[in-house]
């Protein structure tokens, strides 16, 4: 038996174990075509379940529905990290010097914030890439976040998902944070 170990920041994770039986490398998933959440977008069959999670996540934000959001998650305590772009961090530190580059949160705090907004809230997704092997998956996409008619932040977002008996569930959320920098924001 051959075991491949992948070193990750903050720990060690077993990446794969398999019988060598003449294979020189671990079989890998291929990156799927990019998708968008526009009506009529064709999705490959093997990614359809993951695509449904993306739509449910988006709809949970739009409808301010915590039950729907939490149904897409492995647990309500998954890692939820936002990383400020350098220029956005510098701008934010003008108002709040204690703000750090990495913003750690959780799904409950995120949904509480969404519900507290008086205006319509929407997250838009595009250039969606799904990589999966029927057990684990990564979803990576460009996003923009809107409150009312104003785009408040944008960047790239990545989720890790796991296949559970209840279907695909998001196990971590990480995203870059770029913000508008105007005089009215100071």
mmCIF file of C-alpha atoms in Angstrom:
data_model
loop_
_atom_site.group_PDB
_atom_site.id
_atom_site.type_symbol
_atom_site.label_atom_id
_atom_site.label_comp_id
_atom_site.label_asym_id
_atom_site.label_seq_id
_atom_site.Cartn_x
_atom_site.Cartn_y
_atom_site.Cartn_z
ATOM 1 C CA UNK A 1 0.000 0.000 0.000
ATOM 2 C CA UNK A 2 1.291 3.448 -0.909
ATOM 3 C CA UNK A 3 0.331 6.483 1.169
ATOM 4 C CA UNK A 4 0.790 10.002 -0.086
ATOM 5 C CA UNK A 5 0.934 12.650 2.600
ATOM 6 C CA UNK A 6 0.284 16.291 1.813
ATOM 7 C CA UNK A 7 1.624 18.902 4.225
ATOM 8 C CA UNK A 8 -0.817 21.741 4.799
ATOM 9 C CA UNK A 9 -0.235 24.999 6.633
ATOM 10 C CA UNK A 10 -1.159 24.344 10.224
ATOM 11 C CA UNK A 11 -1.081 20.576 10.061
ATOM 12 C CA UNK A 12 -0.643 17.380 8.152
ATOM 13 C CA UNK A 13 -3.428 15.706 6.231
ATOM 14 C CA UNK A 14 -3.533 12.308 4.603
ATOM 15 C CA UNK A 15 -4.246 13.182 0.979
ATOM 16 C CA UNK A 16 -4.749 9.693 -0.396
ATOM 17 C CA UNK A 17 -4.085 6.020 0.256
ATOM 18 C CA UNK A 18 -4.339 3.420 -2.462
ATOM 19 C CA UNK A 19 -2.902 0.156 -3.720
ATOM 20 C CA UNK A 20 -0.033 0.792 -6.081
ATOM 21 C CA UNK A 21 -0.942 -2.052 -8.512
ATOM 22 C CA UNK A 22 1.224 -0.637 -11.254
ATOM 23 C CA UNK A 23 -0.071 2.930 -11.071
ATOM 24 C CA UNK A 24 2.591 5.623 -10.889
ATOM 25 C CA UNK A 25 0.382 8.367 -9.449
ATOM 26 C CA UNK A 26 -2.871 9.023 -7.632
ATOM 27 C CA UNK A 27 -5.829 9.351 -9.993
ATOM 28 C CA UNK A 28 -6.973 12.969 -10.013
ATOM 29 C CA UNK A 29 -10.110 14.882 -10.782
ATOM 30 C CA UNK A 30 -10.245 17.090 -13.790
ATOM 31 C CA UNK A 31 -11.293 20.715 -13.609
ATOM 32 C CA UNK A 32 -14.767 21.156 -15.047
ATOM 33 C CA UNK A 33 -15.790 23.989 -17.365
ATOM 34 C CA UNK A 34 -16.656 27.342 -15.817
ATOM 35 C CA UNK A 35 -20.333 27.891 -15.040
ATOM 36 C CA UNK A 36 -22.464 30.873 -14.152
ATOM 37 C CA UNK A 37 -25.765 31.044 -12.307
ATOM 38 C CA UNK A 38 -27.547 32.513 -15.327
ATOM 39 C CA UNK A 39 -30.769 30.833 -16.429
ATOM 40 C CA UNK A 40 -30.239 28.231 -19.096
ATOM 41 C CA UNK A 41 -26.645 27.395 -18.145
ATOM 42 C CA UNK A 42 -25.906 23.751 -18.867
ATOM 43 C CA UNK A 43 -24.315 21.803 -16.032
ATOM 44 C CA UNK A 44 -22.624 18.450 -16.427
ATOM 45 C CA UNK A 45 -24.554 15.662 -14.711
ATOM 46 C CA UNK A 46 -21.818 14.767 -12.232
ATOM 47 C CA UNK A 47 -21.688 18.358 -10.958
ATOM 48 C CA UNK A 48 -25.452 18.934 -10.783
ATOM 49 C CA UNK A 49 -25.725 18.175 -7.047
ATOM 50 C CA UNK A 50 -22.912 20.609 -6.230
ATOM 51 C CA UNK A 51 -24.443 23.221 -8.509
ATOM 52 C CA UNK A 52 -27.702 22.917 -6.498
ATOM 53 C CA UNK A 53 -25.772 23.722 -3.300
ATOM 54 C CA UNK A 54 -24.420 26.890 -4.947
ATOM 55 C CA UNK A 55 -27.922 27.981 -5.967
ATOM 56 C CA UNK A 56 -29.322 27.222 -2.495
ATOM 57 C CA UNK A 57 -26.513 29.211 -0.861
ATOM 58 C CA UNK A 58 -27.206 32.179 -3.147
ATOM 59 C CA UNK A 59 -30.963 31.958 -2.555
ATOM 60 C CA UNK A 60 -30.484 31.754 1.229
ATOM 61 C CA UNK A 61 -28.714 35.132 1.110
ATOM 62 C CA UNK A 62 -31.255 36.738 -1.217
ATOM 63 C CA UNK A 63 -34.235 35.489 0.836
ATOM 64 C CA UNK A 64 -32.467 36.000 4.199
ATOM 65 C CA UNK A 65 -33.247 32.375 5.036
ATOM 66 C CA UNK A 66 -30.980 30.887 7.738
ATOM 67 C CA UNK A 67 -32.559 27.420 7.507
ATOM 68 C CA UNK A 68 -31.730 27.216 3.802
ATOM 69 C CA UNK A 69 -28.182 28.503 4.326
ATOM 70 C CA UNK A 70 -27.491 26.080 7.176
ATOM 71 C CA UNK A 71 -28.837 23.186 5.083
ATOM 72 C CA UNK A 72 -25.921 23.735 2.661
ATOM 73 C CA UNK A 73 -23.304 23.439 5.423
ATOM 74 C CA UNK A 74 -21.648 20.463 7.110
ATOM 75 C CA UNK A 75 -22.015 22.366 10.408
ATOM 76 C CA UNK A 76 -22.718 25.903 11.601
ATOM 77 C CA UNK A 77 -19.146 26.204 12.854
ATOM 78 C CA UNK A 78 -17.208 25.655 9.610
ATOM 79 C CA UNK A 79 -14.203 27.902 8.920
ATOM 80 C CA UNK A 80 -15.373 31.206 7.364
ATOM 81 C CA UNK A 81 -12.451 33.443 6.429
ATOM 82 C CA UNK A 82 -12.263 36.715 4.526
ATOM 83 C CA UNK A 83 -8.856 38.034 3.475
ATOM 84 C CA UNK A 84 -8.570 41.751 2.692
ATOM 85 C CA UNK A 85 -6.667 42.847 -0.395
ATOM 86 C CA UNK A 86 -3.737 45.028 0.746
ATOM 87 C CA UNK A 87 -5.192 48.316 -0.541
ATOM 88 C CA UNK A 88 -8.615 47.531 0.929
ATOM 89 C CA UNK A 89 -7.038 46.690 4.289
ATOM 90 C CA UNK A 90 -5.096 49.977 4.330
ATOM 91 C CA UNK A 91 -8.277 51.869 3.509
ATOM 92 C CA UNK A 92 -10.289 50.081 6.222
ATOM 93 C CA UNK A 93 -7.580 50.739 8.812
ATOM 94 C CA UNK A 94 -8.096 54.496 8.349
ATOM 95 C CA UNK A 95 -11.482 54.101 10.079
ATOM 96 C CA UNK A 96 -10.708 51.065 12.209
ATOM 97 C CA UNK A 97 -6.950 50.679 12.900
ATOM 98 C CA UNK A 98 -7.471 47.361 14.726
ATOM 99 C CA UNK A 99 -8.786 45.585 11.602
ATOM 100 C CA UNK A 100 -6.540 42.727 10.523
ATOM 101 C CA UNK A 101 -5.925 41.235 7.089
ATOM 102 C CA UNK A 102 -7.686 37.957 7.931
ATOM 103 C CA UNK A 103 -11.283 38.249 9.107
ATOM 104 C CA UNK A 104 -12.558 35.130 10.848
ATOM 105 C CA UNK A 105 -16.280 34.612 11.241
ATOM 106 C CA UNK A 106 -18.850 31.839 11.146
ATOM 107 C CA UNK A 107 -22.080 31.099 9.250
ATOM 108 C CA UNK A 108 -24.336 32.129 12.150
ATOM 109 C CA UNK A 109 -22.752 35.591 12.448
ATOM 110 C CA UNK A 110 -22.859 35.951 8.647
ATOM 111 C CA UNK A 111 -26.582 35.154 8.480
ATOM 112 C CA UNK A 112 -27.357 37.392 11.474
ATOM 113 C CA UNK A 113 -25.643 40.242 9.605
ATOM 114 C CA UNK A 114 -27.604 39.455 6.400
ATOM 115 C CA UNK A 115 -30.939 39.469 8.253
ATOM 116 C CA UNK A 116 -30.088 42.776 9.971
ATOM 117 C CA UNK A 117 -29.693 44.573 6.617
ATOM 118 C CA UNK A 118 -32.744 46.673 5.778
ATOM 119 C CA UNK A 119 -31.989 46.613 2.049
ATOM 120 C CA UNK A 120 -31.973 43.725 -0.381
ATOM 121 C CA UNK A 121 -28.800 41.619 -0.124
ATOM 122 C CA UNK A 122 -27.374 39.614 -3.002
ATOM 123 C CA UNK A 123 -24.214 37.689 -3.775
ATOM 124 C CA UNK A 124 -23.493 37.186 -7.476
ATOM 125 C CA UNK A 125 -21.352 34.266 -8.703
ATOM 126 C CA UNK A 126 -19.605 33.695 -12.049
ATOM 127 C CA UNK A 127 -16.649 31.785 -13.522
ATOM 128 C CA UNK A 128 -17.653 28.850 -11.335
ATOM 129 C CA UNK A 129 -15.196 25.962 -11.407
ATOM 130 C CA UNK A 130 -16.034 22.644 -9.783
ATOM 131 C CA UNK A 131 -13.428 19.976 -9.128
ATOM 132 C CA UNK A 132 -14.661 16.783 -7.467
ATOM 133 C CA UNK A 133 -14.100 13.070 -7.213
ATOM 134 C CA UNK A 134 -17.583 12.093 -5.887
ATOM 135 C CA UNK A 135 -16.311 12.291 -2.270
ATOM 136 C CA UNK A 136 -14.741 15.732 -1.870
ATOM 137 C CA UNK A 137 -15.030 18.845 -3.985
ATOM 138 C CA UNK A 138 -13.693 22.345 -4.410
ATOM 139 C CA UNK A 139 -15.807 25.130 -5.853
ATOM 140 C CA UNK A 140 -13.983 28.306 -6.898
ATOM 141 C CA UNK A 141 -15.602 31.396 -8.405
ATOM 142 C CA UNK A 142 -15.587 35.155 -8.772
ATOM 143 C CA UNK A 143 -18.166 36.955 -6.654
ATOM 144 C CA UNK A 144 -19.583 40.370 -5.905
ATOM 145 C CA UNK A 145 -21.667 41.263 -2.885
ATOM 146 C CA UNK A 146 -24.451 43.831 -3.114
ATOM 147 C CA UNK A 147 -26.543 45.676 -0.537
ATOM 148 C CA UNK A 148 -29.429 47.453 -2.227
ATOM 149 C CA UNK A 149 -28.074 48.644 -5.554
ATOM 150 C CA UNK A 150 -24.502 49.126 -4.278
ATOM 151 C CA UNK A 151 -21.689 46.645 -4.859
ATOM 152 C CA UNK A 152 -19.947 46.592 -1.466
ATOM 153 C CA UNK A 153 -17.178 44.064 -2.025
ATOM 154 C CA UNK A 154 -15.916 41.542 -4.557
ATOM 155 C CA UNK A 155 -13.148 39.050 -5.179
ATOM 156 C CA UNK A 156 -12.745 35.320 -5.424
ATOM 157 C CA UNK A 157 -14.335 32.709 -3.203
ATOM 158 C CA UNK A 158 -13.531 29.075 -2.634
ATOM 159 C CA UNK A 159 -15.462 26.359 -0.840
ATOM 160 C CA UNK A 160 -14.471 22.874 0.159
ATOM 161 C CA UNK A 161 -17.327 20.384 0.157
ATOM 162 C CA UNK A 162 -17.763 16.844 1.365
ATOM 163 C CA UNK A 163 -20.264 14.235 0.210
ATOM 164 C CA UNK A 164 -22.377 13.113 3.178
ATOM 165 C CA UNK A 165 -25.351 10.735 3.339
ATOM 166 C CA UNK A 166 -27.477 13.923 3.160
ATOM 167 C CA UNK A 167 -25.696 15.108 -0.004
ATOM 168 C CA UNK A 168 -22.969 17.660 -0.689
ATOM 169 C CA UNK A 169 -22.184 19.995 2.218
ATOM 170 C CA UNK A 170 -19.878 23.015 2.400
ATOM 171 C CA UNK A 171 -17.069 22.388 4.889
ATOM 172 C CA UNK A 172 -15.160 25.686 4.596
ATOM 173 C CA UNK A 173 -15.563 29.121 3.011
ATOM 174 C CA UNK A 174 -12.667 31.434 2.143
ATOM 175 C CA UNK A 175 -12.847 34.626 0.102
ATOM 176 C CA UNK A 176 -10.803 37.666 -0.851
ATOM 177 C CA UNK A 177 -12.162 41.098 0.080
ATOM 178 C CA UNK A 178 -11.868 44.073 -2.226
ATOM 179 C CA UNK A 179 -13.900 47.102 -1.222
ATOM 180 C CA UNK A 180 -14.887 50.407 -2.793
ATOM 181 C CA UNK A 181 -12.658 53.203 -1.586
ATOM 182 C CA UNK A 182 -14.429 56.542 -1.862
ATOM 183 C CA UNK A 183 -14.427 59.683 0.274
ATOM 184 C CA UNK A 184 -17.954 58.907 1.491
ATOM 185 C CA UNK A 185 -16.694 55.606 2.935
ATOM 186 C CA UNK A 186 -14.265 57.311 5.348
#
